[in-house]
Amino acid sequence: DEGMLLLSEGSVISERILQILEQRGHRSVLVHRMEPAAGISVEPLGKLTEVPDSRLGASVGIHNKISRQLDCDLSDRITKFKERQESPLFAEIPHLGTEPYSEKLAQEIYTKHESFVGGLKDGVQQMVQANPAGGEQIEGVLGDYLKLLVEDIDLFASFASTPTVTSYPHRHSLHVAMLSLAMGARAGLGEEAMKHLGLGALLHDVGMLRVPRSIWASRQPLSAQQQITVMAHPIYTVEMISQIESIPAEVRYVAYHVHERGNSQGYPRRIPGDLIHPLAKIVSAADQYVALLSERPYRQAVQPYKAVESMVRGVTSGRIDAESVRLL
């Protein structure tokens, strides 16, 4: 920490050296800059011979330069986020009480939402090609949503909770982003955090575009290799996001951790709850709720009441963050 070299490369750390370090007051030493990532277990790719239980998650064993850096900087990033002081973006959210909702506003949200589906799809396609214009287009979608949010947060959140089966992953990601933004507004997040939250939600599944449609749209049980491919998509996501310089680095953590779980039974790293980015916990709850309400090739949509029951059970098992479910 003081910029001094204690040992040169190749030195053997003997008991005597450990005693000297302790006498100097050094209780712990960073041996290598990647050391903080060493506690995140990684299964070598191809080692799994059976389909991982989706309830237990998996450490998929796929690493690249970006994912290693995210794992390395994780603790510091979360600490800095929690210490940041920021005024709420929406200090006062209108409470409509018994006022009827506006049919006009409902139609406006619907019309704009349909245009946003196309806007997000175009932006993501440009991201796939590493075109910076894609990031700008997606940020424009987020800005428009924030304007609609403040007009009627209940109508906004209600619309987010009526997903359709078409245009996965784009439409799914839009509904997750809408619900995440409503939850973030209730949590009193500031402007910068709301931007990171919304962008992370909009982009959290873009890595699925690198997964063959035959896999994620399959009605049949997946093989071990297919399951690993799906579980690797958050790594593909952060790789794609990192190619667009205009997208803040914080967004990578949100997208990277959406599928991690508080009981260390998520993916792609099976990290514990205290190492999951706080914004990712919000998006994760929104993602799971919207997924339950959505029809999938292998199951029917779940009724909202049953979906909420499932979310509460998820808190009990440690699968879902309790505060995020309260916000939901």
PDB file of C-alpha atoms in Angstrom, residues 53-320:
ATOM      1  CA  ASP A  53     -29.220 -28.168 -11.390  1.00  0.00           C
ATOM      2  CA  SER A  54     -30.454 -24.672 -12.259  1.00  0.00           C
ATOM      3  CA  ARG A  55     -31.324 -24.177  -8.594  1.00  0.00           C
ATOM      4  CA  LEU A  56     -27.692 -24.714  -7.612  1.00  0.00           C
ATOM      5  CA  GLY A  57     -26.036 -22.685 -10.360  1.00  0.00           C
ATOM      6  CA  ALA A  58     -22.543 -23.353 -11.634  1.00  0.00           C
ATOM      7  CA  SER A  59     -19.132 -21.799 -11.932  1.00  0.00           C
ATOM      8  CA  VAL A  60     -18.834 -22.292 -15.660  1.00  0.00           C
ATOM      9  CA  GLY A  61     -15.072 -22.074 -16.005  1.00  0.00           C
ATOM     10  CA  ILE A  62     -15.012 -19.525 -18.811  1.00  0.00           C
ATOM     11  CA  HIS A  63     -12.757 -16.540 -18.196  1.00  0.00           C
ATOM     12  CA  ASN A  64     -11.519 -13.658 -20.287  1.00  0.00           C
ATOM     13  CA  LYS A  65      -9.515 -10.547 -19.474  1.00  0.00           C
ATOM     14  CA  ILE A  66     -12.639  -8.517 -18.626  1.00  0.00           C
ATOM     15  CA  SER A  67     -14.273 -11.096 -16.342  1.00  0.00           C
ATOM     16  CA  ARG A  68     -10.998 -11.577 -14.443  1.00  0.00           C
ATOM     17  CA  GLN A  69     -10.720  -7.833 -13.921  1.00  0.00           C
ATOM     18  CA  LEU A  70     -14.315  -7.632 -12.685  1.00  0.00           C
ATOM     19  CA  ASP A  71     -13.681 -10.427 -10.177  1.00  0.00           C
ATOM     20  CA  CYS A  72     -10.458  -8.756  -9.034  1.00  0.00           C
ATOM     21  CA  ASP A  73     -11.971  -5.294  -8.433  1.00  0.00           C
ATOM     22  CA  LEU A  74     -15.288  -6.517  -7.033  1.00  0.00           C
ATOM     23  CA  SER A  75     -14.886  -5.803  -3.309  1.00  0.00           C
ATOM     24  CA  ASP A  76     -13.567  -2.279  -3.840  1.00  0.00           C
ATOM     25  CA  ARG A  77     -16.323  -1.483  -6.333  1.00  0.00           C
ATOM     26  CA  ILE A  78     -19.102  -2.550  -3.951  1.00  0.00           C
ATOM     27  CA  THR A  79     -17.536  -0.640  -1.045  1.00  0.00           C
ATOM     28  CA  LYS A  80     -17.280   2.555  -3.103  1.00  0.00           C
ATOM     29  CA  PHE A  81     -20.896   2.192  -4.258  1.00  0.00           C
ATOM     30  CA  LYS A  82     -22.182   1.848  -0.695  1.00  0.00           C
ATOM     31  CA  GLU A  83     -20.150   4.841   0.475  1.00  0.00           C
ATOM     32  CA  ARG A  84     -21.329   7.127  -2.328  1.00  0.00           C
ATOM     33  CA  GLN A  85     -23.667   9.938  -1.320  1.00  0.00           C
ATOM     34  CA  GLU A  86     -26.181  10.948  -3.971  1.00  0.00           C
ATOM     35  CA  SER A  87     -29.476  12.833  -3.787  1.00  0.00           C
ATOM     36  CA  PRO A  88     -32.542  10.852  -4.913  1.00  0.00           C
ATOM     37  CA  LEU A  89     -33.341  11.400  -8.583  1.00  0.00           C
ATOM     38  CA  PHE A  90     -37.033  11.489  -7.772  1.00  0.00           C
ATOM     39  CA  ALA A  91     -37.282  13.240  -4.425  1.00  0.00           C
ATOM     40  CA  GLU A  92     -41.037  13.343  -4.768  1.00  0.00           C
ATOM     41  CA  ILE A  93     -42.896  10.636  -6.671  1.00  0.00           C
ATOM     42  CA  PRO A  94     -46.572  11.532  -7.175  1.00  0.00           C
ATOM     43  CA  HIS A  95     -48.918   9.306  -5.193  1.00  0.00           C
ATOM     44  CA  LEU A  96     -52.165   9.144  -7.094  1.00  0.00           C
ATOM     45  CA  GLY A  97     -54.175   7.554  -4.301  1.00  0.00           C
ATOM     46  CA  THR A  98     -57.745   7.035  -5.468  1.00  0.00           C
ATOM     47  CA  GLU A  99     -57.322   9.016  -8.688  1.00  0.00           C
ATOM     48  CA  PRO A 100     -58.099   6.899 -11.758  1.00  0.00           C
ATOM     49  CA  TYR A 101     -55.220   6.191 -14.090  1.00  0.00           C
ATOM     50  CA  SER A 102     -55.019   8.116 -17.320  1.00  0.00           C
ATOM     51  CA  GLU A 103     -56.107   6.204 -20.416  1.00  0.00           C
ATOM     52  CA  LYS A 104     -54.185   8.729 -22.485  1.00  0.00           C
ATOM     53  CA  LEU A 105     -50.978   8.171 -20.541  1.00  0.00           C
ATOM     54  CA  ALA A 106     -51.462   4.393 -20.671  1.00  0.00           C
ATOM     55  CA  GLN A 107     -51.738   4.566 -24.459  1.00  0.00           C
ATOM     56  CA  GLU A 108     -48.682   6.823 -24.604  1.00  0.00           C
ATOM     57  CA  ILE A 109     -46.605   4.373 -22.567  1.00  0.00           C
ATOM     58  CA  TYR A 110     -47.769   1.488 -24.759  1.00  0.00           C
ATOM     59  CA  THR A 111     -46.993   3.320 -27.997  1.00  0.00           C
ATOM     60  CA  LYS A 112     -43.562   4.456 -26.856  1.00  0.00           C
ATOM     61  CA  HIS A 113     -42.770   1.042 -25.402  1.00  0.00           C
ATOM     62  CA  GLU A 114     -43.399  -0.601 -28.766  1.00  0.00           C
ATOM     63  CA  SER A 115     -40.999   1.843 -30.415  1.00  0.00           C
ATOM     64  CA  PHE A 116     -38.457   1.205 -27.663  1.00  0.00           C
ATOM     65  CA  VAL A 117     -38.476  -2.535 -28.455  1.00  0.00           C
ATOM     66  CA  GLY A 118     -37.267  -1.727 -31.948  1.00  0.00           C
ATOM     67  CA  GLY A 119     -34.827   0.887 -30.639  1.00  0.00           C
ATOM     68  CA  LEU A 120     -33.255  -1.540 -28.174  1.00  0.00           C
ATOM     69  CA  LYS A 121     -33.048  -4.264 -30.809  1.00  0.00           C
ATOM     70  CA  ASP A 122     -31.279  -1.932 -33.246  1.00  0.00           C
ATOM     71  CA  GLY A 123     -28.946  -0.667 -30.517  1.00  0.00           C
ATOM     72  CA  VAL A 124     -27.998  -4.179 -29.455  1.00  0.00           C
ATOM     73  CA  GLN A 125     -27.327  -5.213 -33.049  1.00  0.00           C
ATOM     74  CA  GLN A 126     -24.950  -2.277 -33.360  1.00  0.00           C
ATOM     75  CA  MET A 127     -23.291  -3.310 -30.094  1.00  0.00           C
ATOM     76  CA  VAL A 128     -22.729  -6.780 -31.518  1.00  0.00           C
ATOM     77  CA  GLN A 129     -20.771  -5.039 -34.277  1.00  0.00           C
ATOM     78  CA  ALA A 130     -18.917  -2.893 -31.668  1.00  0.00           C
ATOM     79  CA  ASN A 131     -20.548   0.239 -33.097  1.00  0.00           C
ATOM     80  CA  PRO A 132     -20.529   3.097 -30.490  1.00  0.00           C
ATOM     81  CA  ALA A 133     -23.843   4.358 -31.876  1.00  0.00           C
ATOM     82  CA  GLY A 134     -25.480   1.314 -30.303  1.00  0.00           C
ATOM     83  CA  GLY A 135     -24.634   2.509 -26.791  1.00  0.00           C
ATOM     84  CA  GLU A 136     -25.989   5.980 -27.536  1.00  0.00           C
ATOM     85  CA  GLN A 137     -29.254   4.532 -28.835  1.00  0.00           C
ATOM     86  CA  ILE A 138     -29.717   2.356 -25.762  1.00  0.00           C
ATOM     87  CA  GLU A 139     -28.979   5.296 -23.455  1.00  0.00           C
ATOM     88  CA  GLY A 140     -31.643   7.245 -25.350  1.00  0.00           C
ATOM     89  CA  VAL A 141     -34.194   4.498 -24.613  1.00  0.00           C
ATOM     90  CA  LEU A 142     -33.297   4.719 -20.912  1.00  0.00           C
ATOM     91  CA  GLY A 143     -33.750   8.504 -20.859  1.00  0.00           C
ATOM     92  CA  ASP A 144     -37.218   8.223 -22.388  1.00  0.00           C
ATOM     93  CA  TYR A 145     -38.237   5.626 -19.815  1.00  0.00           C
ATOM     94  CA  LEU A 146     -37.145   7.839 -16.926  1.00  0.00           C
ATOM     95  CA  LYS A 147     -39.428  10.587 -18.231  1.00  0.00           C
ATOM     96  CA  LEU A 148     -42.409   8.214 -18.334  1.00  0.00           C
ATOM     97  CA  LEU A 149     -41.615   6.796 -14.892  1.00  0.00           C
ATOM     98  CA  VAL A 150     -42.162  10.041 -13.002  1.00  0.00           C
ATOM     99  CA  GLU A 151     -45.566  10.684 -14.605  1.00  0.00           C
ATOM    100  CA  ASP A 152     -47.197   7.608 -13.053  1.00  0.00           C
ATOM    101  CA  ILE A 153     -44.933   5.107 -11.324  1.00  0.00           C
ATOM    102  CA  ASP A 154     -47.788   2.679 -10.585  1.00  0.00           C
ATOM    103  CA  LEU A 155     -48.959   2.576 -14.197  1.00  0.00           C
ATOM    104  CA  PHE A 156     -45.338   2.302 -15.316  1.00  0.00           C
ATOM    105  CA  ALA A 157     -44.647  -0.658 -13.000  1.00  0.00           C
ATOM    106  CA  SER A 158     -47.972  -2.279 -13.868  1.00  0.00           C
ATOM    107  CA  PHE A 159     -47.134  -2.138 -17.550  1.00  0.00           C
ATOM    108  CA  ALA A 160     -43.715  -3.631 -16.805  1.00  0.00           C
ATOM    109  CA  SER A 161     -45.477  -6.578 -15.165  1.00  0.00           C
ATOM    110  CA  THR A 162     -47.451  -7.550 -18.289  1.00  0.00           C
ATOM    111  CA  PRO A 163     -44.730  -9.136 -20.444  1.00  0.00           C
ATOM    112  CA  THR A 164     -45.287 -10.961 -23.720  1.00  0.00           C
ATOM    113  CA  VAL A 165     -43.493 -13.959 -25.152  1.00  0.00           C
ATOM    114  CA  THR A 166     -42.270 -12.279 -28.343  1.00  0.00           C
ATOM    115  CA  SER A 167     -38.904 -10.676 -29.143  1.00  0.00           C
ATOM    116  CA  TYR A 168     -36.800 -12.397 -26.490  1.00  0.00           C
ATOM    117  CA  PRO A 169     -34.414 -11.185 -25.168  1.00  0.00           C
ATOM    118  CA  HIS A 170     -35.165  -7.586 -26.190  1.00  0.00           C
ATOM    119  CA  ARG A 171     -38.740  -7.250 -24.944  1.00  0.00           C
ATOM    120  CA  HIS A 172     -37.992  -9.216 -21.793  1.00  0.00           C
ATOM    121  CA  SER A 173     -35.070  -6.895 -21.022  1.00  0.00           C
ATOM    122  CA  LEU A 174     -37.266  -3.820 -21.508  1.00  0.00           C
ATOM    123  CA  HIS A 175     -39.838  -5.063 -19.014  1.00  0.00           C
ATOM    124  CA  VAL A 176     -37.090  -5.954 -16.534  1.00  0.00           C
ATOM    125  CA  ALA A 177     -35.618  -2.464 -16.965  1.00  0.00           C
ATOM    126  CA  MET A 178     -38.990  -0.773 -16.399  1.00  0.00           C
ATOM    127  CA  LEU A 179     -39.632  -2.708 -13.206  1.00  0.00           C
ATOM    128  CA  SER A 180     -36.037  -2.195 -12.000  1.00  0.00           C
ATOM    129  CA  LEU A 181     -36.321   1.575 -12.520  1.00  0.00           C
ATOM    130  CA  ALA A 182     -39.577   1.711 -10.563  1.00  0.00           C
ATOM    131  CA  MET A 183     -37.934  -0.243  -7.737  1.00  0.00           C
ATOM    132  CA  GLY A 184     -34.854   1.986  -7.885  1.00  0.00           C
ATOM    133  CA  ALA A 185     -37.021   5.103  -7.658  1.00  0.00           C
ATOM    134  CA  ARG A 186     -38.706   3.701  -4.535  1.00  0.00           C
ATOM    135  CA  ALA A 187     -35.259   2.954  -3.111  1.00  0.00           C
ATOM    136  CA  GLY A 188     -34.292   6.614  -3.479  1.00  0.00           C
ATOM    137  CA  LEU A 189     -31.407   6.053  -5.888  1.00  0.00           C
ATOM    138  CA  GLY A 190     -29.630   9.069  -7.351  1.00  0.00           C
ATOM    139  CA  GLU A 191     -29.313   9.972 -11.010  1.00  0.00           C
ATOM    140  CA  GLU A 192     -26.050   8.152 -11.652  1.00  0.00           C
ATOM    141  CA  ALA A 193     -27.159   4.967  -9.874  1.00  0.00           C
ATOM    142  CA  MET A 194     -30.496   5.000 -11.731  1.00  0.00           C
ATOM    143  CA  LYS A 195     -28.634   5.260 -15.028  1.00  0.00           C
ATOM    144  CA  HIS A 196     -26.387   2.324 -14.125  1.00  0.00           C
ATOM    145  CA  LEU A 197     -29.392   0.328 -12.912  1.00  0.00           C
ATOM    146  CA  GLY A 198     -31.415   0.950 -16.069  1.00  0.00           C
ATOM    147  CA  LEU A 199     -28.580   0.259 -18.490  1.00  0.00           C
ATOM    148  CA  GLY A 200     -27.603  -2.891 -16.616  1.00  0.00           C
ATOM    149  CA  ALA A 201     -31.188  -4.134 -16.814  1.00  0.00           C
ATOM    150  CA  LEU A 202     -31.540  -3.264 -20.500  1.00  0.00           C
ATOM    151  CA  LEU A 203     -28.306  -5.065 -21.385  1.00  0.00           C
ATOM    152  CA  HIS A 204     -28.185  -7.951 -18.912  1.00  0.00           C
ATOM    153  CA  ASP A 205     -29.180 -10.612 -21.437  1.00  0.00           C
ATOM    154  CA  VAL A 206     -27.488  -9.390 -24.634  1.00  0.00           C
ATOM    155  CA  GLY A 207     -24.932 -12.183 -24.253  1.00  0.00           C
ATOM    156  CA  MET A 208     -27.748 -14.607 -25.083  1.00  0.00           C
ATOM    157  CA  LEU A 209     -27.360 -13.460 -28.683  1.00  0.00           C
ATOM    158  CA  ARG A 210     -24.165 -15.526 -28.725  1.00  0.00           C
ATOM    159  CA  VAL A 211     -26.119 -18.577 -27.577  1.00  0.00           C
ATOM    160  CA  PRO A 212     -27.806 -20.513 -30.411  1.00  0.00           C
ATOM    161  CA  ARG A 213     -31.556 -19.946 -30.484  1.00  0.00           C
ATOM    162  CA  SER A 214     -32.029 -23.714 -30.637  1.00  0.00           C
ATOM    163  CA  ILE A 215     -30.672 -23.845 -27.067  1.00  0.00           C
ATOM    164  CA  TRP A 216     -32.544 -21.055 -25.257  1.00  0.00           C
ATOM    165  CA  ALA A 217     -35.783 -21.752 -27.120  1.00  0.00           C
ATOM    166  CA  SER A 218     -35.573 -25.521 -26.616  1.00  0.00           C
ATOM    167  CA  ARG A 219     -38.544 -27.418 -25.207  1.00  0.00           C
ATOM    168  CA  GLN A 220     -36.274 -30.331 -24.288  1.00  0.00           C
ATOM    169  CA  PRO A 221     -33.915 -30.743 -21.316  1.00  0.00           C
ATOM    170  CA  LEU A 222     -30.498 -29.271 -22.089  1.00  0.00           C
ATOM    171  CA  SER A 223     -27.300 -31.276 -22.203  1.00  0.00           C
ATOM    172  CA  ALA A 224     -24.463 -30.410 -19.833  1.00  0.00           C
ATOM    173  CA  GLN A 225     -22.606 -28.528 -22.560  1.00  0.00           C
ATOM    174  CA  GLN A 226     -25.751 -26.601 -23.576  1.00  0.00           C
ATOM    175  CA  GLN A 227     -26.425 -25.667 -19.953  1.00  0.00           C
ATOM    176  CA  ILE A 228     -22.861 -24.395 -19.573  1.00  0.00           C
ATOM    177  CA  THR A 229     -23.274 -22.330 -22.736  1.00  0.00           C
ATOM    178  CA  VAL A 230     -26.376 -20.631 -21.305  1.00  0.00           C
ATOM    179  CA  MET A 231     -24.702 -20.045 -17.945  1.00  0.00           C
ATOM    180  CA  ALA A 232     -21.765 -18.371 -19.694  1.00  0.00           C
ATOM    181  CA  HIS A 233     -23.889 -15.653 -21.285  1.00  0.00           C
ATOM    182  CA  PRO A 234     -23.208 -13.029 -18.540  1.00  0.00           C
ATOM    183  CA  ILE A 235     -19.514 -13.239 -19.478  1.00  0.00           C
ATOM    184  CA  TYR A 236     -20.393 -12.690 -23.128  1.00  0.00           C
ATOM    185  CA  THR A 237     -22.579  -9.773 -22.025  1.00  0.00           C
ATOM    186  CA  VAL A 238     -19.829  -7.883 -20.203  1.00  0.00           C
ATOM    187  CA  GLU A 239     -17.472  -8.509 -23.088  1.00  0.00           C
ATOM    188  CA  MET A 240     -19.938  -6.873 -25.493  1.00  0.00           C
ATOM    189  CA  ILE A 241     -20.655  -3.973 -23.108  1.00  0.00           C
ATOM    190  CA  SER A 242     -16.944  -3.293 -22.657  1.00  0.00           C
ATOM    191  CA  GLN A 243     -16.565  -2.618 -26.375  1.00  0.00           C
ATOM    192  CA  ILE A 244     -18.742   0.512 -26.035  1.00  0.00           C
ATOM    193  CA  GLU A 245     -16.751   3.219 -24.237  1.00  0.00           C
ATOM    194  CA  SER A 246     -19.780   5.432 -23.540  1.00  0.00           C
ATOM    195  CA  ILE A 247     -21.356   2.800 -21.252  1.00  0.00           C
ATOM    196  CA  PRO A 248     -20.116   3.276 -17.640  1.00  0.00           C
ATOM    197  CA  ALA A 249     -17.967   0.518 -16.137  1.00  0.00           C
ATOM    198  CA  GLU A 250     -20.462   0.076 -13.261  1.00  0.00           C
ATOM    199  CA  VAL A 251     -22.979  -1.313 -15.759  1.00  0.00           C
ATOM    200  CA  ARG A 252     -20.710  -4.297 -16.356  1.00  0.00           C
ATOM    201  CA  TYR A 253     -21.055  -5.380 -12.717  1.00  0.00           C
ATOM    202  CA  VAL A 254     -24.844  -5.076 -12.825  1.00  0.00           C
ATOM    203  CA  ALA A 255     -25.105  -7.240 -15.945  1.00  0.00           C
ATOM    204  CA  TYR A 256     -22.429  -9.675 -14.717  1.00  0.00           C
ATOM    205  CA  HIS A 257     -24.213 -10.419 -11.417  1.00  0.00           C
ATOM    206  CA  VAL A 258     -27.909 -10.530 -12.370  1.00  0.00           C
ATOM    207  CA  HIS A 259     -27.949 -14.335 -12.339  1.00  0.00           C
ATOM    208  CA  GLU A 260     -25.897 -14.729  -9.164  1.00  0.00           C
ATOM    209  CA  ARG A 261     -27.837 -15.648  -6.023  1.00  0.00           C
ATOM    210  CA  GLY A 262     -27.434 -14.661  -2.378  1.00  0.00           C
ATOM    211  CA  ASN A 263     -27.019 -18.299  -1.317  1.00  0.00           C
ATOM    212  CA  SER A 264     -24.066 -18.787  -3.718  1.00  0.00           C
ATOM    213  CA  GLN A 265     -26.204 -20.897  -6.033  1.00  0.00           C
ATOM    214  CA  GLY A 266     -26.196 -18.663  -9.089  1.00  0.00           C
ATOM    215  CA  TYR A 267     -23.950 -18.318 -12.116  1.00  0.00           C
ATOM    216  CA  PRO A 268     -21.472 -17.719 -13.719  1.00  0.00           C
ATOM    217  CA  ARG A 269     -19.310 -17.667 -10.547  1.00  0.00           C
ATOM    218  CA  ARG A 270     -21.525 -18.859  -7.658  1.00  0.00           C
ATOM    219  CA  ILE A 271     -20.378 -15.895  -5.572  1.00  0.00           C
ATOM    220  CA  PRO A 272     -21.900 -15.193  -2.123  1.00  0.00           C
ATOM    221  CA  GLY A 273     -24.495 -12.487  -1.558  1.00  0.00           C
ATOM    222  CA  ASP A 274     -22.106  -9.947  -0.015  1.00  0.00           C
ATOM    223  CA  LEU A 275     -20.088  -9.929  -3.255  1.00  0.00           C
ATOM    224  CA  ILE A 276     -23.098  -9.312  -5.522  1.00  0.00           C
ATOM    225  CA  HIS A 277     -23.414  -5.705  -6.650  1.00  0.00           C
ATOM    226  CA  PRO A 278     -26.377  -3.998  -4.880  1.00  0.00           C
ATOM    227  CA  LEU A 279     -27.876  -2.759  -8.167  1.00  0.00           C
ATOM    228  CA  ALA A 280     -27.659  -6.264  -9.613  1.00  0.00           C
ATOM    229  CA  LYS A 281     -29.773  -7.532  -6.708  1.00  0.00           C
ATOM    230  CA  ILE A 282     -32.588  -5.179  -7.767  1.00  0.00           C
ATOM    231  CA  VAL A 283     -32.365  -6.223 -11.408  1.00  0.00           C
ATOM    232  CA  SER A 284     -32.183  -9.876 -10.374  1.00  0.00           C
ATOM    233  CA  ALA A 285     -35.465  -9.643  -8.446  1.00  0.00           C
ATOM    234  CA  ALA A 286     -37.157  -7.835 -11.352  1.00  0.00           C
ATOM    235  CA  ASP A 287     -35.748 -10.367 -13.815  1.00  0.00           C
ATOM    236  CA  GLN A 288     -37.016 -13.360 -11.855  1.00  0.00           C
ATOM    237  CA  TYR A 289     -40.456 -11.810 -11.383  1.00  0.00           C
ATOM    238  CA  VAL A 290     -40.888 -10.900 -15.068  1.00  0.00           C
ATOM    239  CA  ALA A 291     -39.638 -14.364 -16.052  1.00  0.00           C
ATOM    240  CA  LEU A 292     -42.259 -16.019 -13.851  1.00  0.00           C
ATOM    241  CA  LEU A 293     -45.001 -13.926 -15.461  1.00  0.00           C
ATOM    242  CA  SER A 294     -43.774 -14.824 -18.964  1.00  0.00           C
ATOM    243  CA  GLU A 295     -44.650 -17.889 -20.974  1.00  0.00           C
ATOM    244  CA  ARG A 296     -41.648 -20.026 -21.815  1.00  0.00           C
ATOM    245  CA  PRO A 297     -41.226 -22.868 -24.328  1.00  0.00           C
ATOM    246  CA  TYR A 298     -41.093 -25.339 -21.444  1.00  0.00           C
ATOM    247  CA  ARG A 299     -43.858 -23.926 -19.178  1.00  0.00           C
ATOM    248  CA  GLN A 300     -46.917 -21.697 -18.948  1.00  0.00           C
ATOM    249  CA  ALA A 301     -46.820 -18.224 -17.434  1.00  0.00           C
ATOM    250  CA  VAL A 302     -47.351 -18.030 -13.661  1.00  0.00           C
ATOM    251  CA  GLN A 303     -50.148 -15.916 -12.165  1.00  0.00           C
ATOM    252  CA  PRO A 304     -48.855 -12.760 -10.390  1.00  0.00           C
ATOM    253  CA  TYR A 305     -50.016 -13.939  -6.958  1.00  0.00           C
ATOM    254  CA  LYS A 306     -48.135 -17.233  -7.338  1.00  0.00           C
ATOM    255  CA  ALA A 307     -45.117 -15.351  -8.679  1.00  0.00           C
ATOM    256  CA  VAL A 308     -45.007 -13.191  -5.548  1.00  0.00           C
ATOM    257  CA  GLU A 309     -45.316 -16.310  -3.386  1.00  0.00           C
ATOM    258  CA  SER A 310     -42.331 -17.780  -5.221  1.00  0.00           C
ATOM    259  CA  MET A 311     -40.342 -14.579  -4.688  1.00  0.00           C
ATOM    260  CA  VAL A 312     -41.033 -14.618  -0.935  1.00  0.00           C
ATOM    261  CA  ARG A 313     -39.953 -18.262  -0.753  1.00  0.00           C
ATOM    262  CA  GLY A 314     -36.826 -17.219  -2.607  1.00  0.00           C
ATOM    263  CA  VAL A 315     -36.025 -14.763   0.185  1.00  0.00           C
ATOM    264  CA  THR A 316     -36.460 -17.507   2.778  1.00  0.00           C
ATOM    265  CA  SER A 317     -34.021 -19.770   0.940  1.00  0.00           C
ATOM    266  CA  GLY A 318     -31.551 -16.932   0.417  1.00  0.00           C
ATOM    267  CA  ARG A 319     -31.983 -17.060  -3.347  1.00  0.00           C
ATOM    268  CA  ILE A 320     -33.350 -13.499  -3.640  1.00  0.00           C
TER     269      ILE A 320
END
